[in-house]
Coordinates of C-alpha atoms in Angstrom, one line a residue:
Chain X
M21 CA -24.2 -59.0 -20.6
N22 CA -24.5 -60.8 -17.3
E23 CA -24.1 -58.7 -14.3
V24 CA -21.5 -59.6 -11.8
S25 CA -22.8 -60.4 -8.4
N26 CA -21.7 -58.5 -5.4
R27 CA -20.5 -61.8 -4.0
T28 CA -18.1 -62.3 -6.9
I29 CA -16.7 -58.8 -6.5
M30 CA -16.2 -59.4 -2.8
V31 CA -14.3 -62.6 -3.5
L32 CA -12.0 -61.0 -5.9
L33 CA -11.4 -58.1 -3.5
V34 CA -10.5 -60.4 -0.7
A35 CA -8.2 -62.5 -2.9
T36 CA -6.3 -59.4 -4.0
I37 CA -5.8 -58.3 -0.4
V38 CA -4.6 -61.8 0.6
V39 CA -2.1 -61.9 -2.3
S40 CA -0.9 -58.4 -1.3
L41 CA -0.3 -59.3 2.3
G42 CA 1.2 -62.6 1.4
G43 CA 3.6 -61.0 -1.1
T44 CA 4.6 -58.5 1.6
F45 CA 5.3 -61.3 4.1
I46 CA 7.3 -63.2 1.6
S47 CA 9.4 -60.1 0.7
L48 CA 10.0 -59.3 4.4
S49 CA 11.1 -62.9 5.0
A50 CA 13.5 -62.7 2.1
V51 CA 15.0 -59.5 3.4
N52 CA 15.4 -61.1 6.8
N53 CA 17.2 -64.0 5.3
R54 CA 19.5 -61.7 3.4
L55 CA 20.4 -59.8 6.5
T56 CA 21.1 -63.0 8.3
S57 CA 23.3 -64.3 5.5
I58 CA 25.3 -61.0 5.4
G59 CA 25.7 -60.3 9.1
L60 CA 25.1 -63.3 11.2
A61 CA 26.3 -66.4 9.5
P62 CA 29.7 -67.7 10.6
I63 CA 32.6 -67.9 8.3
T64 CA 34.7 -70.9 8.7
G65 CA 38.4 -70.9 8.2
F66 CA 40.0 -74.3 8.8
A67 CA 43.7 -74.1 8.2
T68 CA 45.2 -77.4 7.3
V69 CA 48.8 -76.3 7.5
P70 CA 49.5 -76.3 11.3
N71 CA 52.4 -73.9 11.1
A72 CA 50.7 -71.3 8.9
T73 CA 50.4 -67.9 10.5
A74 CA 49.1 -66.0 7.6
T75 CA 47.0 -62.9 8.4
V76 CA 43.5 -63.0 6.8
T77 CA 41.3 -60.0 6.6
I78 CA 37.7 -60.5 5.6
V79 CA 35.3 -57.6 5.0
G80 CA 31.6 -56.9 4.5
A81 CA 29.1 -57.7 1.8
S82 CA 28.8 -56.6 -1.8
S83 CA 25.6 -56.4 -3.8
I84 CA 24.5 -55.2 -7.2
F85 CA 20.9 -54.8 -8.2
F86 CA 19.1 -54.3 -11.4
S87 CA 16.1 -52.1 -10.6
Q88 CA 15.3 -52.2 -14.4
A89 CA 16.6 -55.4 -15.9
T90 CA 15.0 -55.9 -19.3
V91 CA 14.4 -53.9 -22.4
A92 CA 11.9 -55.2 -24.9
F93 CA 11.3 -53.5 -28.2
G94 CA 8.7 -55.9 -29.4
S95 CA 8.4 -56.9 -33.1
G96 CA 8.7 -54.6 -36.1
S97 CA 10.7 -53.9 -39.2
V98 CA 12.6 -51.2 -41.0
D99 CA 10.2 -48.6 -42.5
T100 CA 11.5 -49.0 -46.0
A101 CA 8.1 -47.8 -47.3
G102 CA 8.9 -44.5 -45.6
G103 CA 12.2 -44.4 -47.4
F104 CA 14.4 -45.5 -44.5
N105 CA 17.4 -47.9 -44.9
N106 CA 17.9 -48.3 -41.1
C107 CA 15.7 -48.6 -38.1
T108 CA 17.2 -47.1 -34.9
L109 CA 15.8 -48.3 -31.6
S110 CA 16.9 -46.3 -28.5
T111 CA 16.0 -46.1 -24.9
L112 CA 17.3 -42.6 -24.8
D113 CA 15.0 -40.4 -26.8
Q114 CA 17.6 -37.9 -28.1
N115 CA 15.2 -36.1 -30.4
Q116 CA 12.6 -35.6 -27.6
E117 CA 9.8 -36.8 -29.9
G118 CA 9.4 -40.3 -28.4
A119 CA 9.6 -42.2 -31.7
N120 CA 12.0 -44.8 -32.9
S121 CA 13.7 -43.5 -36.0
G122 CA 13.1 -45.3 -39.3
C123 CA 11.1 -48.1 -37.7
S124 CA 7.7 -49.5 -38.4
S125 CA 5.0 -48.9 -35.8
G126 CA 5.3 -52.5 -34.6
F127 CA 8.3 -51.7 -32.5
L128 CA 7.6 -50.4 -29.0
E129 CA 8.9 -47.1 -27.8
V130 CA 11.1 -47.7 -24.7
S131 CA 11.9 -44.6 -22.8
N132 CA 13.9 -46.2 -20.0
G133 CA 17.0 -48.3 -20.3
F134 CA 18.7 -50.3 -17.5
T135 CA 19.3 -49.0 -14.0
I136 CA 21.7 -50.7 -11.7
E137 CA 22.2 -50.0 -8.0
N138 CA 24.8 -50.7 -5.5
D139 CA 22.8 -52.0 -2.5
G140 CA 25.6 -53.5 -0.5
N141 CA 27.9 -51.9 2.0
T142 CA 31.0 -51.5 -0.1
N143 CA 31.9 -49.4 -3.1
L144 CA 32.1 -51.3 -6.3
S145 CA 34.2 -51.0 -9.5
V146 CA 31.6 -51.6 -12.2
E147 CA 32.4 -53.3 -15.6
L148 CA 30.1 -53.9 -18.5
R149 CA 30.1 -56.2 -21.5
T150 CA 27.6 -57.9 -23.9
N151 CA 27.6 -61.5 -24.8
Q152 CA 27.4 -60.8 -28.5
T153 CA 28.8 -58.2 -30.9
A154 CA 26.4 -56.1 -33.0
E155 CA 27.0 -58.4 -35.9
Q156 CA 26.2 -61.6 -33.9
F157 CA 23.2 -59.9 -32.3
I158 CA 21.5 -58.5 -35.4
G159 CA 23.0 -60.9 -37.9
I160 CA 24.7 -58.4 -40.2
G161 CA 28.0 -56.5 -40.1
S162 CA 26.5 -53.1 -40.7
A163 CA 24.3 -53.2 -37.6
L164 CA 25.2 -51.0 -34.7
F165 CA 24.9 -51.7 -31.0
L166 CA 25.8 -48.9 -28.6
W167 CA 25.6 -48.1 -24.9
N168 CA 25.5 -44.9 -23.0
V169 CA 26.3 -44.9 -19.3
T170 CA 25.2 -42.0 -17.0
V171 CA 24.7 -41.6 -13.3
N172 CA 21.1 -42.0 -12.1
E173 CA 21.8 -40.2 -8.9
S174 CA 24.1 -37.3 -8.8
G175 CA 27.6 -38.1 -7.5
S176 CA 27.1 -41.9 -7.7
C177 CA 30.3 -42.5 -9.6
V178 CA 33.7 -41.3 -8.4
N179 CA 37.3 -41.9 -9.4
K180 CA 39.3 -44.7 -7.9
S181 CA 40.2 -44.7 -4.2
G182 CA 43.6 -43.4 -3.3
T183 CA 43.2 -40.4 -5.5
N184 CA 41.1 -37.3 -4.8
R185 CA 37.5 -38.6 -4.8
D186 CA 36.3 -36.5 -7.7
V187 CA 32.9 -37.1 -9.2
V188 CA 33.1 -38.9 -12.6
E189 CA 30.5 -38.8 -15.4
P190 CA 30.9 -42.2 -17.0
N191 CA 30.3 -41.1 -20.5
T192 CA 32.2 -37.8 -20.6
T193 CA 35.0 -37.7 -18.1
S194 CA 38.2 -38.3 -19.9
S195 CA 40.2 -41.5 -19.3
D196 CA 43.1 -39.5 -17.9
T197 CA 41.1 -38.0 -15.1
C198 CA 38.7 -41.0 -14.6
G199 CA 41.2 -42.5 -12.2
G200 CA 40.3 -46.1 -13.0
S201 CA 42.7 -49.0 -13.1
G202 CA 43.3 -49.0 -16.9
P203 CA 43.4 -46.7 -19.9
N204 CA 39.9 -47.6 -21.0
D205 CA 38.2 -46.6 -17.9
C206 CA 35.2 -44.3 -18.5
G207 CA 33.6 -44.1 -21.9
A208 CA 31.9 -41.9 -24.4
I209 CA 28.4 -40.9 -25.3
F210 CA 26.8 -43.9 -27.1
E211 CA 29.9 -45.9 -27.7
A212 CA 30.1 -49.3 -29.3
V213 CA 29.6 -52.1 -26.8
S214 CA 32.4 -54.3 -25.7
A215 CA 31.5 -57.9 -26.4
G216 CA 32.9 -61.3 -25.4
A217 CA 32.2 -64.6 -23.7
T218 CA 34.5 -63.9 -20.7
S219 CA 35.4 -61.0 -18.4
A220 CA 38.4 -60.3 -20.5
A221 CA 36.0 -58.3 -22.6
N222 CA 34.7 -56.3 -19.6
K223 CA 34.9 -52.5 -20.0
N224 CA 35.2 -50.5 -16.8
I225 CA 32.3 -48.0 -16.8
C226 CA 32.6 -46.6 -13.3
P227 CA 35.8 -46.8 -11.2
S228 CA 33.9 -46.6 -8.0
L229 CA 30.1 -46.8 -7.6
L230 CA 29.3 -45.6 -4.1
F231 CA 27.0 -47.5 -1.8
K232 CA 25.4 -44.3 -0.3
D233 CA 21.6 -44.6 -0.6
T234 CA 21.2 -41.2 -2.3
S235 CA 24.2 -41.7 -4.7
D236 CA 24.4 -45.4 -5.7
A237 CA 22.8 -45.8 -9.2
L238 CA 23.8 -45.8 -12.8
N239 CA 21.7 -45.7 -16.0
I240 CA 22.6 -47.8 -19.0
D241 CA 20.9 -46.7 -22.2
I242 CA 21.2 -48.6 -25.5
N243 CA 20.9 -47.8 -29.1
I244 CA 20.4 -50.5 -31.8
S245 CA 20.7 -49.7 -35.5
I246 CA 19.1 -52.4 -37.8
P247 CA 19.8 -52.2 -41.5
S248 CA 17.0 -53.0 -43.9
D249 CA 18.8 -56.1 -45.1
A250 CA 19.2 -57.7 -41.7
P251 CA 18.0 -61.2 -41.4
T252 CA 14.6 -61.7 -39.8
G253 CA 14.0 -63.6 -36.5
A254 CA 14.1 -63.1 -32.8
K255 CA 17.0 -61.0 -31.6
L256 CA 18.2 -61.5 -28.1
V257 CA 21.4 -60.4 -26.3
G258 CA 22.6 -60.2 -22.7
L259 CA 24.2 -57.2 -21.0
I260 CA 26.4 -58.3 -18.2
V261 CA 27.2 -56.0 -15.4
T262 CA 29.9 -57.0 -13.0
G263 CA 30.6 -55.3 -9.7
T264 CA 33.8 -55.9 -7.8
T265 CA 34.6 -54.7 -4.3
E266 CA 36.9 -51.7 -4.3
T267 CA 39.9 -52.4 -2.1
Chain S
M17 CA -17.9 -58.2 -17.6
K18 CA -16.8 -61.3 -15.5
K19 CA -14.0 -62.0 -18.0
N20 CA -12.8 -58.4 -17.7
L21 CA -12.8 -58.5 -13.9
I22 CA -10.9 -61.8 -14.0
L23 CA -8.3 -60.2 -16.3
I24 CA -8.0 -57.2 -13.9
F25 CA -7.7 -59.6 -11.0
I26 CA -4.9 -61.5 -12.8
L27 CA -3.1 -58.3 -13.6
L28 CA -3.4 -57.1 -10.0
V29 CA -2.0 -60.4 -8.8
M30 CA 0.9 -60.1 -11.1
M31 CA 1.6 -56.6 -9.8
Q32 CA 1.9 -57.9 -6.2
I33 CA 4.6 -60.3 -7.0
G34 CA 7.9 -58.4 -6.7
V35 CA 10.8 -59.3 -9.0
V36 CA 14.1 -58.9 -7.3
N37 CA 17.1 -58.7 -9.5
A38 CA 19.9 -58.4 -6.9
I39 CA 22.9 -60.6 -6.7
R40 CA 24.9 -60.5 -3.4
I41 CA 28.1 -62.0 -2.1
S42 CA 29.6 -62.0 1.3
P43 CA 32.4 -61.6 2.3
S44 CA 33.1 -58.8 -0.1
S45 CA 36.9 -58.9 0.2
I46 CA 39.6 -61.3 1.5
K47 CA 43.2 -60.4 2.0
I48 CA 45.8 -63.1 2.7
D49 CA 49.5 -62.7 3.5
F50 CA 51.3 -65.4 1.6
Q51 CA 52.8 -68.3 3.4
P52 CA 54.2 -71.3 1.5
N53 CA 51.7 -74.2 1.1
Y54 CA 49.0 -72.2 2.9
E55 CA 45.5 -73.8 2.9
E56 CA 42.2 -72.4 4.0
T57 CA 38.5 -72.7 3.2
F58 CA 36.1 -69.8 3.2
T59 CA 32.3 -70.0 3.3
F60 CA 30.6 -67.5 1.1
H61 CA 27.0 -66.4 1.3
T62 CA 24.5 -65.2 -1.3
E63 CA 20.8 -65.5 -2.0
R64 CA 19.3 -69.0 -2.0
A65 CA 18.5 -69.4 -5.7
E66 CA 18.5 -71.9 -8.6
N67 CA 19.9 -69.6 -11.2
I68 CA 23.2 -68.4 -9.7
G69 CA 26.5 -69.8 -10.9
V70 CA 30.0 -69.6 -9.3
Y71 CA 33.2 -68.8 -11.2
I72 CA 36.8 -68.2 -10.3
E73 CA 39.2 -66.1 -12.4
G74 CA 42.6 -64.4 -12.1
G75 CA 46.3 -65.3 -12.4
L76 CA 46.2 -67.6 -9.4
A77 CA 42.8 -69.2 -10.2
E78 CA 44.4 -72.6 -10.3
Y79 CA 45.0 -72.5 -6.6
V80 CA 41.4 -71.7 -5.7
T81 CA 38.6 -74.2 -6.1
V82 CA 34.9 -74.5 -5.4
E83 CA 34.6 -77.2 -2.7
E84 CA 30.8 -77.2 -2.3
D85 CA 28.0 -75.4 -4.1
N86 CA 24.9 -75.2 -1.9
I87 CA 23.5 -72.0 -3.3
A88 CA 20.3 -73.7 -4.4
K89 CA 19.9 -75.2 -0.9
D90 CA 20.8 -72.5 1.5
G91 CA 22.6 -69.7 -0.4
T92 CA 26.2 -70.8 0.6
F93 CA 29.2 -72.1 -1.1
I94 CA 32.7 -73.1 0.1
I95 CA 35.9 -72.0 -1.6
K96 CA 39.3 -73.6 -0.9
V97 CA 42.5 -71.7 -1.2
K98 CA 45.6 -74.0 -1.5
L99 CA 48.7 -72.0 -2.3
P100 CA 51.9 -73.4 -3.7
A101 CA 55.3 -73.3 -2.0
E102 CA 56.3 -70.2 -3.9
I103 CA 54.7 -67.5 -6.0
E104 CA 57.0 -65.8 -8.4
T105 CA 55.2 -62.4 -8.7
P106 CA 55.7 -60.3 -5.6
G107 CA 53.2 -57.7 -4.4
K108 CA 49.4 -58.1 -4.7
N109 CA 48.2 -61.1 -6.6
R110 CA 44.5 -61.2 -7.1
V111 CA 42.0 -64.0 -7.6
L112 CA 38.3 -63.2 -8.1
V113 CA 35.4 -65.3 -6.8
G114 CA 32.3 -64.4 -8.7
L115 CA 28.6 -65.1 -9.0
I116 CA 26.6 -64.6 -12.1
E117 CA 22.9 -64.9 -12.9
K118 CA 22.1 -67.8 -15.3
G119 CA 19.2 -68.5 -17.6
R120 CA 17.7 -65.0 -17.5
G121 CA 15.6 -63.9 -20.4
G122 CA 12.5 -61.9 -21.2
G123 CA 13.5 -59.0 -23.4
T124 CA 15.3 -57.9 -26.5
V125 CA 18.2 -57.0 -24.2
T126 CA 18.4 -58.7 -20.9
G127 CA 20.5 -57.4 -18.0
I128 CA 22.6 -60.0 -16.3
A129 CA 24.2 -59.2 -12.9
S130 CA 27.5 -60.5 -11.7
I131 CA 29.3 -59.7 -8.4
R132 CA 32.9 -60.6 -7.5
T133 CA 34.9 -60.8 -4.3
P134 CA 38.6 -60.2 -4.7
I135 CA 41.0 -62.5 -2.8
D136 CA 44.2 -60.5 -2.6
I137 CA 47.3 -62.5 -1.8
K138 CA 50.2 -60.3 -0.7
V139 CA 53.5 -61.9 -1.7
P140 CA 56.6 -60.4 -0.1
Y141 CA 59.3 -58.9 -2.3
P142 CA 62.8 -60.4 -2.2
G143 CA 65.2 -58.8 0.2
I144 CA 64.2 -55.4 1.7
Y145 CA 61.3 -53.6 0.0
A146 CA 59.2 -50.8 1.4
Q147 CA 56.2 -48.8 0.3
I148 CA 56.4 -45.3 1.8
G149 CA 53.8 -42.7 2.3
F150 CA 54.0 -39.1 3.7
N151 CA 51.0 -37.2 5.2
V152 CA 50.8 -33.6 6.1
H153 CA 47.7 -31.4 6.8
D154 CA 46.8 -27.8 6.5
L155 CA 46.7 -26.2 9.9
N156 CA 46.1 -22.9 11.6
I157 CA 48.9 -20.9 13.1
N158 CA 47.6 -21.5 16.7
E159 CA 47.5 -25.3 16.2
T160 CA 50.0 -28.2 16.1
A161 CA 49.9 -31.2 13.9
N162 CA 51.7 -34.5 13.4
F163 CA 53.6 -35.1 10.2
V164 CA 53.6 -38.9 9.5
V165 CA 55.8 -41.1 7.4
T166 CA 54.2 -44.5 6.9
I167 CA 56.5 -47.4 6.0
N168 CA 55.0 -50.7 4.9
N169 CA 57.6 -53.4 4.8
L170 CA 56.6 -55.6 1.9
G171 CA 59.9 -57.5 1.7
K172 CA 61.0 -60.8 3.2
E173 CA 63.5 -59.3 5.5
D174 CA 63.1 -57.0 8.5
I175 CA 64.1 -53.4 8.3
T176 CA 66.5 -52.7 11.1
N177 CA 66.6 -48.9 11.2
A178 CA 64.1 -46.6 9.5
K179 CA 64.1 -42.9 10.2
A180 CA 63.2 -39.6 8.4
V181 CA 64.4 -36.0 8.3
I182 CA 61.7 -33.5 7.2
D183 CA 62.8 -30.2 5.7
I184 CA 60.2 -27.4 5.7
F185 CA 60.4 -24.7 3.0
D186 CA 58.4 -21.5 2.7
S187 CA 56.9 -20.1 -0.5
N188 CA 60.3 -18.5 -1.3
E189 CA 62.0 -21.9 -1.2
R190 CA 63.8 -21.0 2.0
L191 CA 64.5 -23.8 4.5
V192 CA 62.8 -22.6 7.7
E193 CA 62.8 -25.7 9.9
K194 CA 64.2 -29.3 10.1
L195 CA 62.2 -32.0 11.9
F196 CA 63.7 -35.4 13.0
T197 CA 61.6 -38.5 13.6
Q198 CA 62.5 -41.4 15.8
E199 CA 64.3 -44.5 14.5
K200 CA 62.3 -47.7 14.3
K201 CA 62.7 -51.3 13.4
I202 CA 60.1 -52.7 11.0
K203 CA 59.4 -56.4 10.8
A204 CA 58.7 -58.1 7.5
N205 CA 55.1 -57.8 6.4
T206 CA 54.3 -55.1 8.9
Q207 CA 53.7 -51.3 8.8
E208 CA 55.0 -48.6 11.1
N209 CA 54.6 -44.8 11.4
L210 CA 57.4 -42.4 12.0
V211 CA 55.7 -39.4 13.6
V212 CA 57.0 -35.9 14.5
L213 CA 55.1 -32.9 15.9
F214 CA 55.1 -29.6 13.9
D215 CA 54.4 -26.3 15.7
P216 CA 53.7 -23.5 13.2
S217 CA 53.7 -20.7 15.8
K218 CA 57.3 -19.8 14.9
H219 CA 56.3 -19.2 11.2
T220 CA 54.0 -16.9 9.3
A221 CA 50.8 -17.8 7.5
G222 CA 51.1 -19.0 4.0
Q223 CA 52.0 -21.9 1.6
Y224 CA 54.8 -24.3 2.7
K225 CA 56.5 -27.4 1.3
A226 CA 57.7 -30.4 3.3
I227 CA 60.3 -32.9 2.0
A228 CA 60.8 -36.1 3.9
H229 CA 64.2 -37.8 3.4
V230 CA 63.5 -41.3 4.5
T231 CA 66.3 -43.8 5.1
Y232 CA 65.9 -47.5 5.9
D233 CA 68.9 -49.8 6.1
D234 CA 71.0 -49.0 3.0
K235 CA 68.1 -47.5 1.0
S236 CA 66.5 -44.1 0.9
K237 CA 63.6 -42.2 -0.6
D238 CA 62.4 -38.6 -0.8
L239 CA 58.8 -37.6 -0.7
E240 CA 57.3 -34.2 -1.0
A241 CA 54.0 -32.7 0.3
N242 CA 52.5 -29.2 0.4
F243 CA 50.5 -27.6 3.2
K244 CA 49.2 -24.3 4.3
I245 CA 49.5 -22.4 7.7
G246 CA 46.3 -20.5 8.1
I247 CA 45.5 -17.2 9.8
L248 CA 42.1 -15.8 10.8
N249 CA 41.8 -13.4 7.9
V250 CA 39.4 -12.9 5.0
K251 CA 40.9 -11.3 2.0
I252 CA 39.0 -9.1 -0.5
I253 CA 40.2 -10.2 -3.9
N254 CA 37.9 -8.3 -6.3
Y255 CA 34.8 -6.1 -6.4
T256 CA 32.5 -4.5 -9.0
K257 CA 34.1 -1.3 -10.4
I258 CA 31.7 0.1 -13.0
F259 CA 28.1 1.2 -12.5
F260 CA 25.5 2.9 -14.7
K261 CA 24.0 6.3 -13.8
D262 CA 20.4 6.0 -12.6
E263 CA 20.4 2.2 -12.8
I264 CA 20.3 -0.2 -9.9
S265 CA 23.3 -2.6 -10.3
K266 CA 24.7 -5.6 -8.7
F267 CA 27.6 -5.0 -6.4
D268 CA 29.8 -8.1 -6.1
I269 CA 32.7 -8.6 -3.6
E270 CA 34.9 -11.6 -4.1
I271 CA 36.4 -12.8 -0.8
E272 CA 38.8 -15.6 0.2
S273 CA 39.4 -17.3 3.6
R274 CA 42.9 -17.7 4.8
W275 CA 41.8 -19.8 7.8
N276 CA 41.9 -23.5 8.1
S277 CA 38.5 -23.6 9.8
K278 CA 35.0 -22.5 8.9
I279 CA 34.2 -18.8 9.4
N280 CA 30.6 -17.9 9.9
D281 CA 28.6 -14.7 9.6
I282 CA 30.8 -12.7 7.3
F283 CA 29.2 -9.6 5.9
G284 CA 30.4 -6.5 4.1
E285 CA 29.8 -2.8 4.5
V286 CA 30.3 -0.5 1.5
K287 CA 30.7 3.3 1.8
V288 CA 30.9 5.5 -1.3
F289 CA 32.6 8.9 -1.1
N290 CA 32.6 11.9 -3.3
N291 CA 36.0 13.2 -2.5
T292 CA 35.8 13.1 1.3
K293 CA 32.0 13.3 1.7
E294 CA 30.1 10.1 2.2
V295 CA 27.3 9.9 -0.4
S296 CA 26.0 6.4 0.0
S297 CA 26.4 3.3 2.2
F298 CA 25.0 -0.2 2.2
K299 CA 25.6 -3.7 3.6
T300 CA 25.7 -7.2 2.1
V301 CA 24.0 -10.4 3.4
S302 CA 25.9 -12.7 5.8
V303 CA 27.8 -15.7 4.4
S304 CA 30.1 -18.3 5.7
L305 CA 33.4 -19.6 4.3
E306 CA 34.8 -23.1 4.5
P307 CA 38.5 -23.5 5.0
W308 CA 40.4 -21.7 2.3
E309 CA 37.2 -21.1 0.3
K310 CA 36.6 -18.3 -2.2
K311 CA 33.2 -16.9 -2.6
I312 CA 31.4 -13.9 -4.1
I313 CA 29.0 -12.0 -1.9
S314 CA 26.5 -9.8 -3.7
T315 CA 24.1 -6.9 -3.0
F316 CA 22.4 -4.3 -5.1
W317 CA 23.2 -0.6 -5.2
D318 CA 21.2 2.3 -6.5
P319 CA 23.5 5.3 -7.3
E320 CA 20.5 7.6 -7.2
G321 CA 21.4 11.2 -7.5
L322 CA 25.0 10.5 -8.2
G323 CA 26.5 11.9 -11.5
E324 CA 29.0 10.4 -13.9
G325 CA 32.5 10.2 -12.5
T326 CA 35.0 8.4 -10.2
Y327 CA 34.2 7.9 -6.6
N328 CA 36.2 6.5 -3.6
V329 CA 34.8 3.3 -2.1
E330 CA 35.6 1.8 1.3
I331 CA 34.8 -1.9 1.6
T332 CA 34.9 -3.4 5.1
L333 CA 34.4 -7.1 5.9
F334 CA 33.3 -8.1 9.4
Y335 CA 33.9 -11.6 10.8
E336 CA 34.7 -13.3 14.2
G337 CA 35.4 -9.9 15.8
Q338 CA 37.9 -9.0 13.1
T339 CA 37.8 -6.7 10.0
T340 CA 39.4 -6.4 6.6
K341 CA 39.2 -3.1 4.9
I342 CA 40.2 -1.8 1.5
T343 CA 39.9 1.7 0.0
E344 CA 39.6 1.8 -3.8
K345 CA 37.7 3.5 -6.6
I346 CA 34.5 2.9 -8.6
E347 CA 33.2 4.6 -11.7
I348 CA 29.7 5.7 -12.7
I349 CA 29.1 6.0 -16.4
V350 CA 26.1 6.7 -18.7
L351 CA 24.5 3.6 -20.1
K352 CA 24.6 3.8 -24.0
E353 CA 21.3 3.4 -25.8
K354 CA 20.7 -0.3 -26.6
I355 CA 20.5 -0.8 -30.3
S356 CA 17.8 -3.3 -31.2
F357 CA 18.6 -6.3 -33.4
F358 CA 16.3 -4.9 -36.1
K359 CA 18.0 -1.5 -36.2
K360 CA 21.5 -3.1 -36.2
Y361 CA 21.0 -5.5 -39.1
F362 CA 18.2 -4.0 -41.2
T363 CA 20.0 -0.9 -42.4
T364 CA 19.3 0.8 -45.7
T365 CA 22.5 -0.5 -47.2
N366 CA 21.9 -4.1 -46.2
L367 CA 18.3 -4.0 -47.6
L368 CA 19.6 -2.7 -50.9
I369 CA 22.2 -5.4 -51.1
A370 CA 19.6 -8.0 -50.4
A371 CA 17.3 -6.7 -53.1
V372 CA 20.0 -6.7 -55.7
L373 CA 20.9 -10.3 -54.9
L374 CA 17.3 -11.4 -55.1
L375 CA 16.9 -9.8 -58.5
I376 CA 20.0 -11.6 -59.7
L377 CA 18.7 -14.9 -58.5
I378 CA 15.3 -14.3 -60.2
N379 CA 17.1 -13.5 -63.5
I380 CA 19.2 -16.7 -63.2
I381 CA 16.1 -18.8 -62.7
I382 CA 14.3 -17.2 -65.7
L383 CA 17.3 -17.8 -67.9
V384 CA 17.7 -21.4 -66.9
R385 CA 14.0 -22.1 -67.6
K386 CA 14.2 -20.4 -71.0
R387 CA 17.1 -22.6 -72.0
K388 CA 15.3 -25.7 -70.9
K389 CA 12.4 -24.8 -73.2

């Protein structure tokens, strides 16, 4: 084995430091641009109807942020040799043993699901949908695709403004007390996803996600059940989170 | 070794590159009061990015269009609102301007973020139409407060005379006072407050109900609200009554504030009497109470040397230069011997029953095996 010279090591070290500093500079510039776009850019309003005297009120900036944006289970199969008919992949390890149930060792154990944050300066009503049903995603009608929404930081989700601002647990607070805009606001523990191509399929999962730094994040865990007779091939699906300014 | 180092270097480089998955939109909210044929453009701001798409949705989406999309260039896009001569549905009509990430991939399940700005177009109701609110607050007996009736004229016509009469009822449903607001004119699409001052010094502390009878032109509406008049007093609601001989026990005192402000440094003193002779005394820690809050303050008591029986107890709370005192009774009893789980369930009778059942089971198994042979 050839020994690496001290010179090579020094070059690699310097290169790493340069990339670190460069990345920091790029990030800071991006932050500055964002602040500029939110706070300093002019808003034009050119009324083309001369007699119009409508009042217009314009407020703030909204932002939603995936701090954890992908979940990859890798490649695997149903462990039929072990006597299983279904493989269940979950980002929430309910049995505390860290193993996917009924699955071959090829699938990766994923212990963290999605995390979304409200990093703007307004509270957001948060809705969720997937772009495919369980059957479209896995390719067979007996497949299951579930989500479980919880708060990442205590008190992040409250009921809708105008009511008493009670804390809401997205997966356990009943719809009656959830205080959202419709009867389906707030969900259940590991409920079936709401799927569709448009926002008509959106399910409200949090009537009001606060923008306070210490209480502004939700967790979305998923659970996929794959029957042994599901067709093979790459399985990909999108989880669409929509934040709307609370007014 | 060189290859390993190059691999490590590549991994380190990849770790330095931050991946930002935020999607932003500004402004976050637009409110428009409807005018026939109204037109206006709005410039929106977001991140400069190739993979962000704009969409419009809602019942009035046909009147809102994307005039320019420069998101890839400088993170801006221009929306044009061009309203018709008339909108049939009165009240709040909402159009949503949204941004969504496009072309994201990289996992079995990929998170796609979308953010929306509501454009709320307020369309007046025909004729006279008002949205009315009534606000009252808890207050202390030595304070005054404004009771406010808010009238939002959402109609097309002005309201010429709006006023309110507020009836105050005590907890026994007795009318104790009437308050009269001024009369006001409220133009279309504006909001006014009818305000009247309430002085609780003529009343006693407790729970009250206020009913506002609001009249505006030929219409009327009644609204109800509850409030409390507070007094500087902390009530003792409950306390521990049973104690065990020769055992140190927790002494809880449940207290409740009747004051509409915070009270600090509340502590209790407990004296135990055998007939009239004081046999023990002790104090609790200090606590504070938020307005109208209930709390339990705890301490521990050792009834050393005291026998079984009933004793008089005097509990005194100290706070803000005031006191609350009650005189009640407590009881000291002998603690019964704890029966272990083993002794409770593994009695002779239970063991015999188990043995019989086991023998029956063994016989059944032997019988079944014999029949099979």
